Amino acid sequence: MTDNALDQQALDAYWRAANYLSAGQIYLLDNPLLREPLRREHIKPRLLGHWGTTPGLNFLYTHLNRVIRARDLNTMVVIGPGHGGPAMLANTWLEGSYTAANPAVQRDEAGMRALFRQFSFPGGVPSHVAPEVPGSIHEGGELGYSLAHAYGAAFDNPDLVVACVVGDGEAETGPLATSWHANKFLDPVHDGVVLPILHLNGYKIANPAVLARIPEEELDALLRGYGYAPRYVTGSGTDTAQTHRDMAAALDGALDEIAAIQQRARTGGDRTRPRWPVIVLRSPKGWTGPSEVDGVPVTDTWRAHQVPLSGVRDNPEHLALLEEWLRSYRPEELFDDNGAPAAELLDQVPDGDRRMGANPHANGGLLLRPLHLPDFRDYAAEVGKHGGTTSEPTRVLGHFLRDVVLDNADARNFRLFGPDETASNRLDAVYEATGKQWQAGVLPVDEHLVHDGRVVEVLSEHLCQGWLEGYLLTGRHGLFSCYEAFIHIVDSMFNQHAKWLKTSKALPWRRPVASLNYLLTSHVWRQDHNGFSHQDPGFIDHVMNKKAEVIRVYLPPDTNTLLSVADHCLRSRDYVNVVVAGKNESPDWLPMDEAVLHATRGAGIWDWAGNEDGGDPDVVLACAGDAPTLEVMAATSILREQLPELKVRVVNVVDLMRLQPHTEHPHGMTDPEFDATFTTDKPVIFAYHGYPWLIHRLTYRRTNHHNIHVRGYKEEGTTTTPFDMLVLNDLDRFRLVIDVLDRVPHLGARTALIRQRMADLRARHHQWTREHGEDLPEVLDWVWPY
Amino acid sequence: MTDNALDQQALDAYWRAANYLSAGQIYLLDNPLLREPLRREHIKPRLLGHWGTTPGLNFLYTHLNRVIRARDLNTMVVIGPGHGGPAMLANTWLEGSYTAANPAVQRDEAGMRALFRQFSFPGGVPSHVAPEVPGSIHEGGELGYSLAHAYGAAFDNPDLVVACVVGDGEAETGPLATSWHANKFLDPVHDGVVLPILHLNGYKIANPAVLARIPEEELDALLRGYGYAPRYVTGSGTDTAQTHRDMAAALDGALDEIAAIQQRARTGGDRTRPRWPVIVLRSPKGWTGPSEVDGVPVTDTWRAHQVPLSGVRDNPEHLALLEEWLRSYRPEELFDDNGAPAAELLDQVPDGDRRMGANPHANGGLLLRPLHLPDFRDYAAEVGKHGGTTSEPTRVLGHFLRDVVLDNADARNFRLFGPDETASNRLDAVYEATGKQWQAGVLPVDEHLVHDGRVVEVLSEHLCQGWLEGYLLTGRHGLFSCYEAFIHIVDSMFNQHAKWLKTSKALPWRRPVASLNYLLTSHVWRQDHNGFSHQDPGFIDHVMNKKAEVIRVYLPPDTNTLLSVADHCLRSRDYVNVVVAGKNESPDWLPMDEAVLHATRGAGIWDWAGNEDGGDPDVVLACAGDAPTLEVMAATSILREQLPELKVRVVNVVDLMRLQPHTEHPHGMTDPEFDATFTTDKPVIFAYHGYPWLIHRLTYRRTNHHNIHVRGYKEEGTTTTPFDMLVLNDLDRFRLVIDVLDRVPHLGARTALIRQRMADLRARHHQWTREHGEDLPEVLDWVWPY
């Protein structure tokens, strides 16, 4: 708490400066300090930007600066209304953090001109709080994820206060609506705190916002129902002095309460779930802008959403209004002769890294420490003969992850997120090392619920994803394990994160962060029990549309390969790694040394599986994914027994990117490599985990592409047996054998018999399952005998 | 309201019968009535299903039946905990609606055996409330959408009561968390009502549920904050008689309140937003099942989630426990000698269509009436010369939609849904015919807000999608207009709807419903002002993974083609139609008669645009999408001027499915058609709206595929000018010209000059935009002069 009396004038000057700089960015090409009357040629030809939310954000930034200084707070800010880019740009420029990251934009008149000109301008900076803005981990272009990101940032940062501005438009989204419940997870002892500031500026693009149009008692009940203690501030269009006093009081009150809660929990041992404060700021949309334009009200209506004066270049009245508006901030008082902020403003700026634009948590790579990783080889499934043993890949991975948790317990920089599926996905060994973080009620029957745990589970993929993103972007490590089909719920969040990574990588001052790791299990081939609604392998396709430099997809065929891939992913930086792996008992194809080599190569010939003897196969059986690998091995086994003269090559693909040309993806094979692996002229039967056309998309430029015949999931599924799932989609071993017979010429008379036998087995299996409700044991006996 | 005293014994018998039938489905292959002691061979080999939620659902169904009969209610039910398939199957079998839809499963002993056997069994029915279940419009496999579906069903059905069971797991999802706010939209006069029943059974798969572990006063505040008036029932594990009384009282109270609200609004003219009732049922998970197994508690813990006794076949103790459990329902009292439900049970079943399994709203095709569609030709852009005029496609479409609204005003069966973008997407002509439905607060400054309107806008794509799905599946029509990039937010909901349609189409008793129509605009090529986060054309790729028989994708190149496509989509049934169209002023390429023909053909040669003269082009310039079409036309224009001897063919694709082989999609071209259009040996430069590899995926089997060179969006975007977006992604006219020069052999010496000119223009444009912030006018002059 500050002892100084509130200097409302100083606060107001700072706010005016930020507002001036924001409006300047939207409108001005030149004459940044209005040293001469405003003329047409000073105005940008295309007026782009969102004024509506901006003055409210500036107001909050101004007040946050005050409390940061007064309390020496470690504070970062997440701006939900991401369209308010001008606000963050204005404030970081004022405080100097923008110039520190972007020396081309100095804090002087030329710098101000550059700041204005670059905004929403070709070759300049976007209009959102994009990666280009220092101090941001959250763009907000899509809306809905601010609060989840803020909580992710607060986990394991006990000294951090994450101020999170939630827009009232954004508040209507599903992800935001459930993000309020994150307070049932945040540990007041070991985590920091999120201070949500719900900004009711009343309107979206063309509509009022729901939360701005319900009675205050209803809003109050809602926020209390979410478990918060609300404080209200109403921003006045007229008495701004009072509004400054109210805001300062609300912030001081909230921060006092936060300090008291933390003290009770941390030193008093009080483990009741706190009712953290939330601030509700009701302020006019476009606050301080032109109240009326062309005879219709603008400020405090949806018309203030973007550019309040749109005809400035061609309409002298608009031009005059703009000049009047800009001069209303009295820039001559705010900037010195050089165009630098006046001393009075600089006095209000926090020091060094305390500036929100310079807080290292918002450039997480600065704080990132590598994980201590145990040697994954120590967890290897013992494999004497290829395929001679079986194990449950994700269960073994769970042991490795348990020790990752243990080995990084002190660093507190690794977490597992999941929608209530950690145990279902057989990673439950982690509970030997930690528990599930949970601050809501506990009953004696509960298991593994703790106040402070490395596992965070909530039945919202959106929250899991948002938390993990916030956690990673502030310099930590993590894994999101999810049912494969339902990861589509976060398709769009993934898009935004991949775009963030792509952009960040091009900014020299942003340091690399840990990759976002997905472990997709309970996958399409083992959702026979849950049925059609749980069967969808298309996330891989979705991911593939993003930039090659940020995307990696792995389909480890067995336990040891999964361990090697997981180790690699946890060491990697700035990627999105998608790992699809099975949880069911399945053959261990590779001893650990071979698995490491295979995972490193990403794809290769399994010469121990084929019988080509010297490199001239008649057919290539390729596979990617655990279920397809088993089917290819079984098909190969049948072929080698029934047609020993047929020369079969088996190729397994772990790293899907290997299939692309090396010109398209850094992992891609060169054409000679691809040709050496898949031949230039032999039939290739490719059994693939997902939708078959993806393999064609990846390989269409290859010499032998016209010979590649892909089997995969073709949206045929229901509640049935595991093997019937394969049959329904023509991915079963018998179908693969028939595919070989169909495509390899001159196989002779015996093929008719084999073909008949395969068809019979499929038919018998079908009949058997309909009668007995389980797979015909005989078909599953066709396992790898070599 | 009922005058009869509550017959708790009868209710309990019905509930026991439903519970018996539910457990029977999970466990029994045979001996359905336990006429002999339970033996190993009576048990299914794989025990699949979710017991936990089921008895609570049965309890609610039993009580809903009571009030339906007592009040002659028109009620359908939406079951959020979709895993509770056994409950809906049990109840619809009891009431006879299951047998009506599935005559193979009669209401007798053989039918009961079939009912049990088919459940989660190969060749049988899924374990969820899937399309196979009569009375359902909601599967619930993915969780989160029940309440949105329920509100969608209630719109424009003033007599309908949609009882919606919300699971406490599902309640943690984002979509569900915001769905509560749907009460700010539902009109008490013209819409029906949703009665949410929040079912707190305490646990998810392996965790407690958040809403079950917050204090009741917090939950109460939350629900009141959402705008509801809660009523609470606690299901006792011991005093079920009291629980029946409590539930009956809560339902009667809620329905009385609903009737009172509707009367106040409908006859009393009271337009204050009602606080609709919500019922909270707290009951033990796995209620009435085995309380303890192997020494650990099961009922009222997460262990009851799936199969409480898992070792029945091999563990005699489990077998005995199962028999004891099943016999505890006293089946001998519940079913007659033939295995039919006892008369006492049948007395509780509502009549005919009042049965929830027979309610026609849940098989919406039964109620579907075709839209009255004005002649779309009347809205045509007048086109004298191809490309001689310009218009804004979606703005013109808005006029058509306005009249669709008007012409169907009495039928009240058409709605537009959107996330606050109807005006931004330039469909605002619809406001001449209707307004935006809204029951929250209104201020004088607001526009187009009405209690009862055909447009429903909320900033939640999830809600828009869920509402529309619920609206369509109950037999109405609609359109979802959305920014292209953000439609990915509902990727997973789309998946589930497409799966629902695929399955429904195979069920003879489900009648066709209107297609789900997406209008994606503000698309990737015109998000230069919002920047990278708003640029993503990948929804098309996502959609293409679903079954060909339910998917249609249209990329109309101009206004008239859009009108024709829209008319077609609004007439279609059982599809998902994705229409991507521009909102910006752009050339009208086709007069209406040609547009109709072109849209009907789906793809074709624009012979008026090319100069091949007799069918032997040197190069094919193909395009799909409005921006690519303009670039191809401009490139053609350049080529025809600069290289008049070059024979250019222009092909435009409206219906993307035309590119696929006809064996893959019913709209696909045959190979001869494709060859005749794209040639078998000439270079094809294909300018495509989205990610380029999709075109390869669709065409890789075609003769000329190796000659197809695709340009499209390659994830290069930022805040810039519209033309710079094209340049960044190599889709601009100049790049296309260079592509032609690169690929057509023997073009002679002049090409070097042309190539240089093209490169210069690109460079000049780049320079100009960085200086002036807008497109170089000169580059845009290269429009179609023919």
Short mmCIF file of C-alpha atoms in Angstrom, two decimals, chain A residues 12-34 44 48-51 54-55 57-59 61-62 65 83-99 105-120 125-127 287-288 322 325-336 338-342 345-346 349:
data_model
loop_
_atom_site.label_atom_id
_atom_site.label_comp_id
_atom_site.label_asym_id
_atom_site.label_seq_id
_atom_site.Cartn_x
_atom_site.Cartn_y
_atom_site.Cartn_z
CA ASP A 12 -4.49 11.69 -15.60
CA ALA A 13 -1.56 13.13 -17.49
CA TYR A 14 -0.16 9.67 -18.03
CA TRP A 15 -3.52 8.40 -19.18
CA ARG A 16 -3.90 11.36 -21.55
CA ALA A 17 -0.46 10.64 -22.97
CA ALA A 18 -1.34 6.99 -23.62
CA ASN A 19 -4.64 7.99 -25.19
CA TYR A 20 -2.93 10.56 -27.35
CA LEU A 21 -0.37 8.03 -28.51
CA SER A 22 -3.11 5.50 -29.21
CA ALA A 23 -5.22 7.80 -31.32
CA GLY A 24 -2.06 8.99 -33.03
CA GLN A 25 -1.26 5.46 -34.09
CA ILE A 26 -4.64 4.99 -35.65
CA TYR A 27 -4.63 8.26 -37.57
CA LEU A 28 -1.29 9.94 -38.07
CA LEU A 29 1.33 9.47 -40.73
CA ASP A 30 3.11 12.61 -39.73
CA ASN A 31 2.96 15.73 -37.56
CA PRO A 32 2.97 13.46 -34.50
CA LEU A 33 3.16 16.26 -31.95
CA LEU A 34 0.67 18.50 -33.74
CA LYS A 44 -3.08 7.63 -43.02
CA LEU A 48 -7.27 0.68 -39.31
CA GLY A 49 -7.45 -0.08 -35.64
CA HIS A 50 -9.79 -0.45 -32.71
CA TRP A 51 -10.22 2.66 -30.63
CA THR A 54 -8.19 1.30 -26.02
CA PRO A 55 -8.74 4.18 -23.56
CA LEU A 57 -6.90 -0.33 -21.35
CA ASN A 58 -4.76 2.78 -21.06
CA PHE A 59 -6.60 3.73 -17.89
CA TYR A 61 -2.24 0.34 -17.43
CA THR A 62 -1.82 3.75 -15.83
CA ASN A 65 1.86 1.25 -12.98
CA HIS A 83 -7.74 -5.53 -30.64
CA GLY A 84 -6.47 -2.90 -28.22
CA GLY A 85 -2.97 -3.09 -29.65
CA PRO A 86 -2.57 0.70 -29.68
CA ALA A 87 -2.84 0.76 -25.89
CA MET A 88 -0.02 -1.69 -25.24
CA LEU A 89 2.13 -0.06 -27.90
CA ALA A 90 1.52 3.38 -26.41
CA ASN A 91 2.29 2.31 -22.87
CA THR A 92 5.36 0.28 -23.63
CA TRP A 93 6.67 3.19 -25.67
CA LEU A 94 5.99 5.58 -22.79
CA GLU A 95 7.79 3.35 -20.31
CA GLY A 96 10.71 2.66 -22.63
CA SER A 97 10.31 -1.09 -22.90
CA TYR A 98 9.18 -0.81 -26.49
CA THR A 99 12.31 1.03 -27.49
CA VAL A 105 11.57 3.35 -32.45
CA GLN A 106 13.19 5.76 -30.03
CA ARG A 107 11.45 7.78 -27.35
CA ASP A 108 11.59 11.07 -29.24
CA GLU A 109 9.69 12.85 -31.95
CA ALA A 110 11.10 10.73 -34.74
CA GLY A 111 10.35 7.65 -32.70
CA MET A 112 6.82 8.82 -32.10
CA ARG A 113 6.37 9.35 -35.81
CA ALA A 114 7.69 5.83 -36.42
CA LEU A 115 5.41 4.45 -33.69
CA PHE A 116 2.40 6.07 -35.31
CA ARG A 117 3.32 5.22 -38.85
CA GLN A 118 4.14 1.54 -38.31
CA PHE A 119 0.81 0.77 -36.69
CA SER A 120 -1.46 -1.33 -38.93
CA VAL A 125 3.11 -3.92 -36.69
CA PRO A 126 -0.30 -5.57 -36.37
CA SER A 127 -3.22 -3.88 -34.68
CA TRP A 287 -13.96 6.89 -23.60
CA THR A 288 -12.51 10.40 -24.18
CA LEU A 322 -9.87 14.74 -35.10
CA TRP A 325 -9.95 15.39 -30.18
CA LEU A 326 -6.18 14.95 -30.31
CA ARG A 327 -5.53 18.39 -28.85
CA SER A 328 -7.95 17.65 -26.02
CA TYR A 329 -5.17 15.52 -24.53
CA ARG A 330 -2.89 18.61 -24.47
CA PRO A 331 0.15 16.90 -26.00
CA GLU A 332 2.20 20.03 -25.43
CA GLU A 333 2.07 19.32 -21.68
CA LEU A 334 2.89 15.65 -22.10
CA PHE A 335 5.95 15.57 -24.29
CA ASP A 336 9.07 17.66 -24.18
CA ASN A 338 12.28 16.40 -28.33
CA GLY A 339 9.05 14.52 -28.26
CA ALA A 340 10.07 12.45 -25.25
CA PRO A 341 7.57 11.88 -22.44
CA ALA A 342 7.64 14.65 -19.84
CA LEU A 345 5.15 10.92 -16.86
CA LEU A 346 8.45 9.14 -16.53
CA VAL A 349 7.02 4.42 -14.83
#
